[in-house]
Structures are given as C-alpha cells and as structure tokens.
XYZ file of C-alpha atoms in Angstrom:
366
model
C -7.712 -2.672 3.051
C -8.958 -6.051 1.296
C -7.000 -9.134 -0.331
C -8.335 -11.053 -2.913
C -9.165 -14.750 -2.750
C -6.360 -16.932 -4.506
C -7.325 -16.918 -8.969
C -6.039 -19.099 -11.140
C -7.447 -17.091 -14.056
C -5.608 -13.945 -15.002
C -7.676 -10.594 -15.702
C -6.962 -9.044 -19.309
C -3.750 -7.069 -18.537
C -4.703 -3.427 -19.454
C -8.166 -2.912 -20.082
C -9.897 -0.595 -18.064
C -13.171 0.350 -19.908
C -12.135 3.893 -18.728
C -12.437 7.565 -20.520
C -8.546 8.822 -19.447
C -9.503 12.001 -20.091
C -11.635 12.311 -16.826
C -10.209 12.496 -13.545
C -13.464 11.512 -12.066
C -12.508 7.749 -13.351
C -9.249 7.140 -11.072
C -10.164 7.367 -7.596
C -6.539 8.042 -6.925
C -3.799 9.666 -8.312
C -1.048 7.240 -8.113
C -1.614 3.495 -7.841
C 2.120 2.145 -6.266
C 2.412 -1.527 -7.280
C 4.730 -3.575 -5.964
C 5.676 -7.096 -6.348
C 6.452 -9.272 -3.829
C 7.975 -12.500 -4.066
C 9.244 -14.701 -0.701
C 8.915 -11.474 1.502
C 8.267 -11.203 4.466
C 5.203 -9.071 5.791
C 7.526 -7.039 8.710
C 10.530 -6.339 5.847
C 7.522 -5.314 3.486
C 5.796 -3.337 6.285
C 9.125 -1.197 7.204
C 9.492 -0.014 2.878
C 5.472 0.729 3.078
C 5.980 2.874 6.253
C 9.328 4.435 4.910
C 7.283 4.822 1.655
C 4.220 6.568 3.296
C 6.406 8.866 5.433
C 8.436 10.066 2.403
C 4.937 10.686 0.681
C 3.374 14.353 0.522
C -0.760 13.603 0.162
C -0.436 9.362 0.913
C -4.531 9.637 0.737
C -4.209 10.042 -2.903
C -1.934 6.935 -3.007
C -3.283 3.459 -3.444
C -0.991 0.712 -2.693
C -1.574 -2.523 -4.562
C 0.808 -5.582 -3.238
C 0.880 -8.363 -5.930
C 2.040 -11.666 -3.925
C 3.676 -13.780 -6.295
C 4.363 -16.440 -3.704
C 6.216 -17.229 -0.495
C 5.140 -14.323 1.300
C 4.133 -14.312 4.807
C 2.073 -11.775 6.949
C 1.375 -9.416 4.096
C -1.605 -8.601 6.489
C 0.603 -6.301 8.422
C 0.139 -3.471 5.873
C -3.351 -3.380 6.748
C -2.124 -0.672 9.851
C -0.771 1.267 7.267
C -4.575 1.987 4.986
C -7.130 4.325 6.037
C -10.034 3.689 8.105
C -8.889 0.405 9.339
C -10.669 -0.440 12.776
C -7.379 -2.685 14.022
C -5.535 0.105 14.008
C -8.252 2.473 15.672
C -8.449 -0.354 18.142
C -4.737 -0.553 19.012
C -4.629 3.635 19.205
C -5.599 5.811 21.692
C -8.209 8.818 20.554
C -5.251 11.513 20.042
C -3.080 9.873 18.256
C -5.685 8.816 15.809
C -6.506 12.669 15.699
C -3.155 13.624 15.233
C -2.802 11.171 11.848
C -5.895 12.354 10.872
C -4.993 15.656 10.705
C -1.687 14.987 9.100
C -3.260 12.383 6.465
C -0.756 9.549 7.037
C -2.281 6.792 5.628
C -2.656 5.465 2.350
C -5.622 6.186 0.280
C -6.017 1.860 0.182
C -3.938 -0.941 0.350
C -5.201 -3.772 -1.958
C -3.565 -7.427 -1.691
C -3.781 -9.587 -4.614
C -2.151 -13.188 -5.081
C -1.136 -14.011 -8.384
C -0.417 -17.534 -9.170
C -0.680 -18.205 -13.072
C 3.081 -17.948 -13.399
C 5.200 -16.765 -16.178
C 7.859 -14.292 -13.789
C 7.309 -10.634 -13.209
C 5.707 -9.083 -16.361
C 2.942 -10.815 -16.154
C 2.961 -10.284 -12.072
C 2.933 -6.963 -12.371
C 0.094 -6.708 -15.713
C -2.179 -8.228 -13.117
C -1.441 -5.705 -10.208
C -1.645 -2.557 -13.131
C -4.963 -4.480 -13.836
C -6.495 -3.838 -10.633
C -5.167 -0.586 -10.050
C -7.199 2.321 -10.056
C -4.399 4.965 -10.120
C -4.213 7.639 -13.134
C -0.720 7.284 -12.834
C 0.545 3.728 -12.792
C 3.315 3.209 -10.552
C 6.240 0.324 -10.588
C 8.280 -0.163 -7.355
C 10.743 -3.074 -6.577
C 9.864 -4.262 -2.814
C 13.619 -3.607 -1.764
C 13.800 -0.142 -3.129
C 13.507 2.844 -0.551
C 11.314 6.320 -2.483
C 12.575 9.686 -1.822
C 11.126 12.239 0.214
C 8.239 13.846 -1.812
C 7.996 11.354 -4.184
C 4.341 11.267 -4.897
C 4.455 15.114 -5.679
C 7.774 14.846 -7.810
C 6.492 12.220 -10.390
C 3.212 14.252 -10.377
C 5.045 17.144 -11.946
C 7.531 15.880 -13.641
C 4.372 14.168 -15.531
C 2.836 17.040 -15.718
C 5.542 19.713 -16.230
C 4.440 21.520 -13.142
C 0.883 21.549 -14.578
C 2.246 23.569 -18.290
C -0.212 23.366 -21.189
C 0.786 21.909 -24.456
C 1.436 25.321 -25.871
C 3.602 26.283 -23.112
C 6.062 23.560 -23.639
C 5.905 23.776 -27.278
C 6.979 27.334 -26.857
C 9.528 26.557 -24.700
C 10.732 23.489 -26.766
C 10.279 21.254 -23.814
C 9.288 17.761 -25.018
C 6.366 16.084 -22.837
C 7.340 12.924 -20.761
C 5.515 9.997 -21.388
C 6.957 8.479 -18.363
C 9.452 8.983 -15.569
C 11.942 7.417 -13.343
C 14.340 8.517 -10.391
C 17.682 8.803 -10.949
C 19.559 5.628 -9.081
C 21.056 4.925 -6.508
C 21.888 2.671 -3.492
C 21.155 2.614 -0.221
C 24.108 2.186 1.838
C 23.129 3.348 5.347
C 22.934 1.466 8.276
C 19.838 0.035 8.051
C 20.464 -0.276 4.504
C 23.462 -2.405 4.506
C 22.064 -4.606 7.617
C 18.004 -5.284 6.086
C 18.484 -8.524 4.010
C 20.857 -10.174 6.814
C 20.794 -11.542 9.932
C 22.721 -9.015 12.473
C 24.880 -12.361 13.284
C 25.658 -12.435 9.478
C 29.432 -11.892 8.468
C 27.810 -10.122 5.523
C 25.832 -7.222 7.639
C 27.186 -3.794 7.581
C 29.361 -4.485 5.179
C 30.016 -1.730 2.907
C 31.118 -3.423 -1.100
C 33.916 -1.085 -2.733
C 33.421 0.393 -5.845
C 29.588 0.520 -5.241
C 29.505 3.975 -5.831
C 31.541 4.017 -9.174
C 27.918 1.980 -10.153
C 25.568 4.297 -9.318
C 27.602 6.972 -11.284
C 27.688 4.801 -14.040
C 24.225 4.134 -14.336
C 23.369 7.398 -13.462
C 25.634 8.267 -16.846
C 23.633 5.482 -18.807
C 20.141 6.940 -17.541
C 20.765 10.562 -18.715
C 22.429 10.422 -21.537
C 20.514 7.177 -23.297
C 17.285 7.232 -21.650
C 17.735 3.912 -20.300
C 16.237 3.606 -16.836
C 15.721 0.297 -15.034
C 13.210 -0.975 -13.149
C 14.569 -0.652 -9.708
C 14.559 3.069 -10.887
C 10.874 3.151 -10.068
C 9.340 3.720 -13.541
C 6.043 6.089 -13.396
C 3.579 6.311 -16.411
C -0.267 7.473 -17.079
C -2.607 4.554 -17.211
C -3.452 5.392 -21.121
C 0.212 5.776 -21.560
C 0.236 1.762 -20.245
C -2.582 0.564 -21.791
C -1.582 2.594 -25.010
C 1.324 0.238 -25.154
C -0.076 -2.721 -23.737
C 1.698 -3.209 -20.405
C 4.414 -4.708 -19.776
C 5.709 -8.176 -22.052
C 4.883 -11.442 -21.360
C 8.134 -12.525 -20.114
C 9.939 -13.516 -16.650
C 13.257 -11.592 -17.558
C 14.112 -8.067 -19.093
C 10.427 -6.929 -18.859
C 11.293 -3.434 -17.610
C 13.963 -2.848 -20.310
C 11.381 -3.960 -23.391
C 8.642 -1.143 -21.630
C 11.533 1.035 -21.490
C 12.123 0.213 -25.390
C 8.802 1.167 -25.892
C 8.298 3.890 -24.411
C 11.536 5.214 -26.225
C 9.788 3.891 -29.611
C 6.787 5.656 -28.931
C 8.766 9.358 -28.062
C 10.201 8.527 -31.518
C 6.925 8.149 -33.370
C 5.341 11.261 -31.787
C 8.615 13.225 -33.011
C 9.011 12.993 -36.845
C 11.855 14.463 -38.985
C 11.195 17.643 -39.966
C 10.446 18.867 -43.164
C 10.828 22.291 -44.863
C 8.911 24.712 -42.947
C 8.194 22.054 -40.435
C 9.911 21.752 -36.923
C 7.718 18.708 -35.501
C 4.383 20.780 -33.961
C 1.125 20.974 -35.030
C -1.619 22.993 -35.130
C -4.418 22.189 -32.666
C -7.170 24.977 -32.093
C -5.250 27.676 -34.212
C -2.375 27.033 -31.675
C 1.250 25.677 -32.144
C 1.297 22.148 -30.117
C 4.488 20.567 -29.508
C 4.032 16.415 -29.750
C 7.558 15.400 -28.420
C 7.728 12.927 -26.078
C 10.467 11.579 -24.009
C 11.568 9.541 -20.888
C 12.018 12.165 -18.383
C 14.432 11.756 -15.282
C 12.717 12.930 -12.146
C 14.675 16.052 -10.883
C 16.584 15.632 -7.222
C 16.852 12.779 -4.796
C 17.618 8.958 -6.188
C 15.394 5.764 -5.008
C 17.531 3.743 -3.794
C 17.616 -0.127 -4.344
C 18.809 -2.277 -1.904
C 22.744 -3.254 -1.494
C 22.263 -7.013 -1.202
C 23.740 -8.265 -4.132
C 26.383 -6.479 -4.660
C 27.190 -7.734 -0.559
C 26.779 -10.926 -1.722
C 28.662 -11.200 -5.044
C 30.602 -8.099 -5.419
C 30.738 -5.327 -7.554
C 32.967 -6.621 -10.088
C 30.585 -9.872 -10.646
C 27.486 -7.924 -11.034
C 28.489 -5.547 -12.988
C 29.937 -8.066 -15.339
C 26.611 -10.396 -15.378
C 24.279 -7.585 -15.891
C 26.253 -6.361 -18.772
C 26.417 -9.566 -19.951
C 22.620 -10.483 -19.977
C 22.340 -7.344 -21.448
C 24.574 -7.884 -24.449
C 23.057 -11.234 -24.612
C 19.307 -10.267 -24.572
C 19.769 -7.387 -26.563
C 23.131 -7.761 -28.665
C 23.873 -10.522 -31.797
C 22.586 -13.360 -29.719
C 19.537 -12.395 -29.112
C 18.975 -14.449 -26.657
C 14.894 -15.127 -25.507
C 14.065 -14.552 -21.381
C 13.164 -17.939 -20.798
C 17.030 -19.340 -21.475
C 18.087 -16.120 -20.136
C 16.298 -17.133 -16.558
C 17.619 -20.431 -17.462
C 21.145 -19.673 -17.523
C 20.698 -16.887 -14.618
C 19.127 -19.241 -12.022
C 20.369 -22.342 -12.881
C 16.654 -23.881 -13.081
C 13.849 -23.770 -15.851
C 11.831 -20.728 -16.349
C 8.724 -19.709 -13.873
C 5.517 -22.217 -15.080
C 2.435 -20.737 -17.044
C -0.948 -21.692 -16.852
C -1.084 -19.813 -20.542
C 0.596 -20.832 -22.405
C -0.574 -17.644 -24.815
C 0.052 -14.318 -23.446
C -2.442 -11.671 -22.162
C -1.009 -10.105 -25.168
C -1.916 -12.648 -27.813
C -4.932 -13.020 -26.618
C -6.780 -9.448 -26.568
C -5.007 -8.892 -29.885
C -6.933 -12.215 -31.006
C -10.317 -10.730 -29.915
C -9.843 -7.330 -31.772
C -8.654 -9.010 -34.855
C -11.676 -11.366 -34.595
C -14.234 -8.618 -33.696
C-alpha cells in the first residue's frame, strides 16, 4: 500500500514506455481504477472488500484509488493490500495463515490524489497512468463486481485463451474491450448504502427500475453501447492505442466507447471479391475483427441512489436527453452539458490544453 504526495502537475496520460507484447512488463494482470470523489473511506472500504471477495486470484489485482477530492479515510483500504504490517498487527497468527493460504488480498492498493481538475476523464487518464495492470480496468466507486469477475473479463479478453486462427475459423471476432451487462443493485444493503437508516428515502424500492435495466440491457447488446457504470475492461495497448479517455468532465465513457466501436470498424473492412476480411499471417488465415464484447453471466450492479432520489421517470428522461443533446443535432460540448446538469460552471483546469494536445504536439514536433 502507498499514496502519493498531493501533484499539481499531471503525468502524460498513456505513455508507458512498455513492450505490450511481454507479460514480464505488467506486474499484474488487472489494474482496477476507481475514482473517488467526496467518499467516504468506510463506504469505499465495504465495495473494495465486496470487490476482493467476489475476485478469483485478488493477488493478481492492483487497485489504484484516484481521489479527486473530498474524500476522507481512504487509508482504510490499506487492510485490504498484501503484506501490510497494520493488519498483521491487528490479526492473530491463524487467521493471517488462513488468508494466506486463500490469497485474499489485493496484489497492491495504490492511492493517488489528483487535483489539476477538468472532471473525470482526465481523473481517470491519471489513475490508467500509474497503473501497472495489462488489462486496464474502469470501475464507478458505487458499483458492486460480480462473483468471478477478475477471471470473466480475463477470458472474455482472451476468448478462453483461443489463438487468432481459432477464432478466425470459427468466425468469432476478437474483443477489443469488455463490459458487464447492467444492472442495479436493489438488495437490502443496496437500497439502504447512500442514506442514513433514519432517511425516509432508505429501503425504498423505485418502480419501474427494472423496466431500466432491461432496457439498457437491450441498448448494450444489440448497439454495442455500454456505459461506464458497466465497468468497461480493455488491454493497456488497446488504451494507449487510442489515447485514453477525452479530455472532458462529461460523456467521457461514451466517446471511449465511440472509439473503441470506430476502431472494430477499421480492423473490419468491406469485403471484396474473394475477400471475407482475414489475412494471411505465417501462411495462416487470421481473422482481424474486433468488437465490444459483453461479458457472459452475472451484471455489475450500480448503485440505486438516483433513481431513489429522482425517480425513474426523471432519469430516464435526463439521460436520454443529454444524450440526444451531446450526441444528436445540437451537439452540444461537455462543459455546457455539466453546466446545464449541475447548475454551476464546469470542474477548473490547471491546463488549459489537454494531455491530448499536448503529446500530439511533441510527436508532431519531433
């Protein structure tokens, strides 16, 4: 476990200096980053423990927490890393055995404060950054993973570890990236976690939230159209390949998204006569489809709290909305979009070029 001292000074969002094709370059195989923004350290430290017990090999997981501000007691998660001598302290000598044996801990948890501003793209470029995961990793703080999630993105990535010949044989298109299917988490606990017990608003149960999750699950599978509270799962090169996520506070999961849709499309041409889209690579037939695949089986499931709040009719109206406004005639930019959400001007920069702008400056100058 570490944190880093406070930085006003933003690393370069995606480079790495890295050879992908080695393993022996990512200490772990999936970096989970999650941004955190006014949480608290015991409602962050509950999702981290759910997280970890859901989690098949947790040592191979690195956790990095990117604090965007507001948060209190992030420390907590230090119980939850490997080695840490609080936590040997505070245990007696079997228990410590018996979580050795069992490997329940994460590989590292890694605490970073980011306070150059701009909203959560550039939040989360600077926790993808750090991260020394192959497989990059985006998780909302309120979203619960399913059981086996580590393992599930692993092979949906990797097709259950299927060479390139396989799949083109089988006409199975390789996934550049993943996400769970949706849902929302309407037990107990669920419904109660952002409240006070005392709160007229805990427990209670919103109608029609399930006629949302089937919608959405609708919009994921048949246009590829995942959101972030989805928990969207990449390769590193696949990231840096497309250079993270925008520089913008709003709508930054559904412009990756874009991308990554953009980029199946380009590694999928029309085909000609006599061609159906492979290629030859080492006198072998090579498939080089891509898509967005949906990982297979149990949702992750996003916290309940706004639709308690406002109800379902009022979200579901403002995020289709935004949508249409971002995205449709008006084409509307994220900083009035945040404008006209919140009520109050767009999160500050201390760039006022983006990480973007400026490493595409440098190659064009070198």
């Amino acid at each position: 476990f570490y944190r880093l001292p406070n930085s006003s000074v933003s690393p370069v969002a995606v480079t790495r200096n890295k050879t992908h094709a080695k393993d022996a370059n990512y200490p772990y195989r999936i970096s989970l980053i999650v941004p955190a923004y006014h949480e608290k350290g015991t409602h962050l430290l509950k999702k981290m423990t759910k997280a970890l017990e859901m989690a098949e090999d947790p040592n191979e997981v690195e956790v990095v927490v990117v604090d965007a501000g507001g948060c209190s007691d992030l420390e907590l998660l230090q119980s939850l890393a490997t080695g840490d001598d609080d936590m040997d302290n505070n245990c007696d000598d079997t228990s410590i055995e018996d979580r050795n044996k069992s490997n329940h801990y994460w590989g590292q948890v890694a605490i970073f404060s980011f306070v150059s501003g701009g909203g959560r793209g550039p939040c989360l470029n600077f926790g993808a950054s750090a991260a020394t995961g192959r497989i990059l990793t985006f998780c909302h703080s309120d979203t619960t993973l399913p059981y086996y999630w580590d393992r599930r993105i692993t092979n949906t990535l990797g097709h259950d570890g299927m060479s390139d010949q396989e799949l083109s044989t089988l006409k199975i298109a390789r996934a550049n990236s993943c996400a769970f299917p949706f849902g929302i988490d309407t037990s107990r606990e669920g419904l109660s976690m952002p409240f006070e017990s005392s709160s007229t608003r805990a427990y209670y149960y919103p109608p029609g939230i399930r006629a949302v999750e089937i919608t959405a699950n609708l919009r994921t599978h048949f246009y590829s159209l995942p959101y972030g509270d989805q928990v969207l799962s990449l390769h590193a090169c696949t990231f840096e390949f497309l250079g993270g996520f925008p520089d913008q506070c709003l709508m930054e999961d559904y412009e990756l998204v874009s991308l990554l849709r953009r980029r199946a499309a380009l590694f999928a041409p029309p085909p000609s006569d006599g061609d159906d889209g492979d290629v030859l690579v080492g006198g072998g037939v090579v498939t080089r489809k891509e898509k967005l695949a949906i990982v297979p089986g149990a949702p992750a499931l996003c916290s309940p709290r706004r639709w308690q709040k406002f109800g379902v009719l009022y979200v579901t109206f403002m995020n289709s909305r935004f949508v249409n406004l971002y995205a449709g005639m008006r084409k509307m930019g994220p900083d009035e979009l945040f404008q006209l959400y919140y009520g109050r001007a767009p999160p500050r920069r201390d760039m006022k070029t983006s990480l973007w702008e400026v490493e595409l400056a440098n190659i064009l100058e070198g």
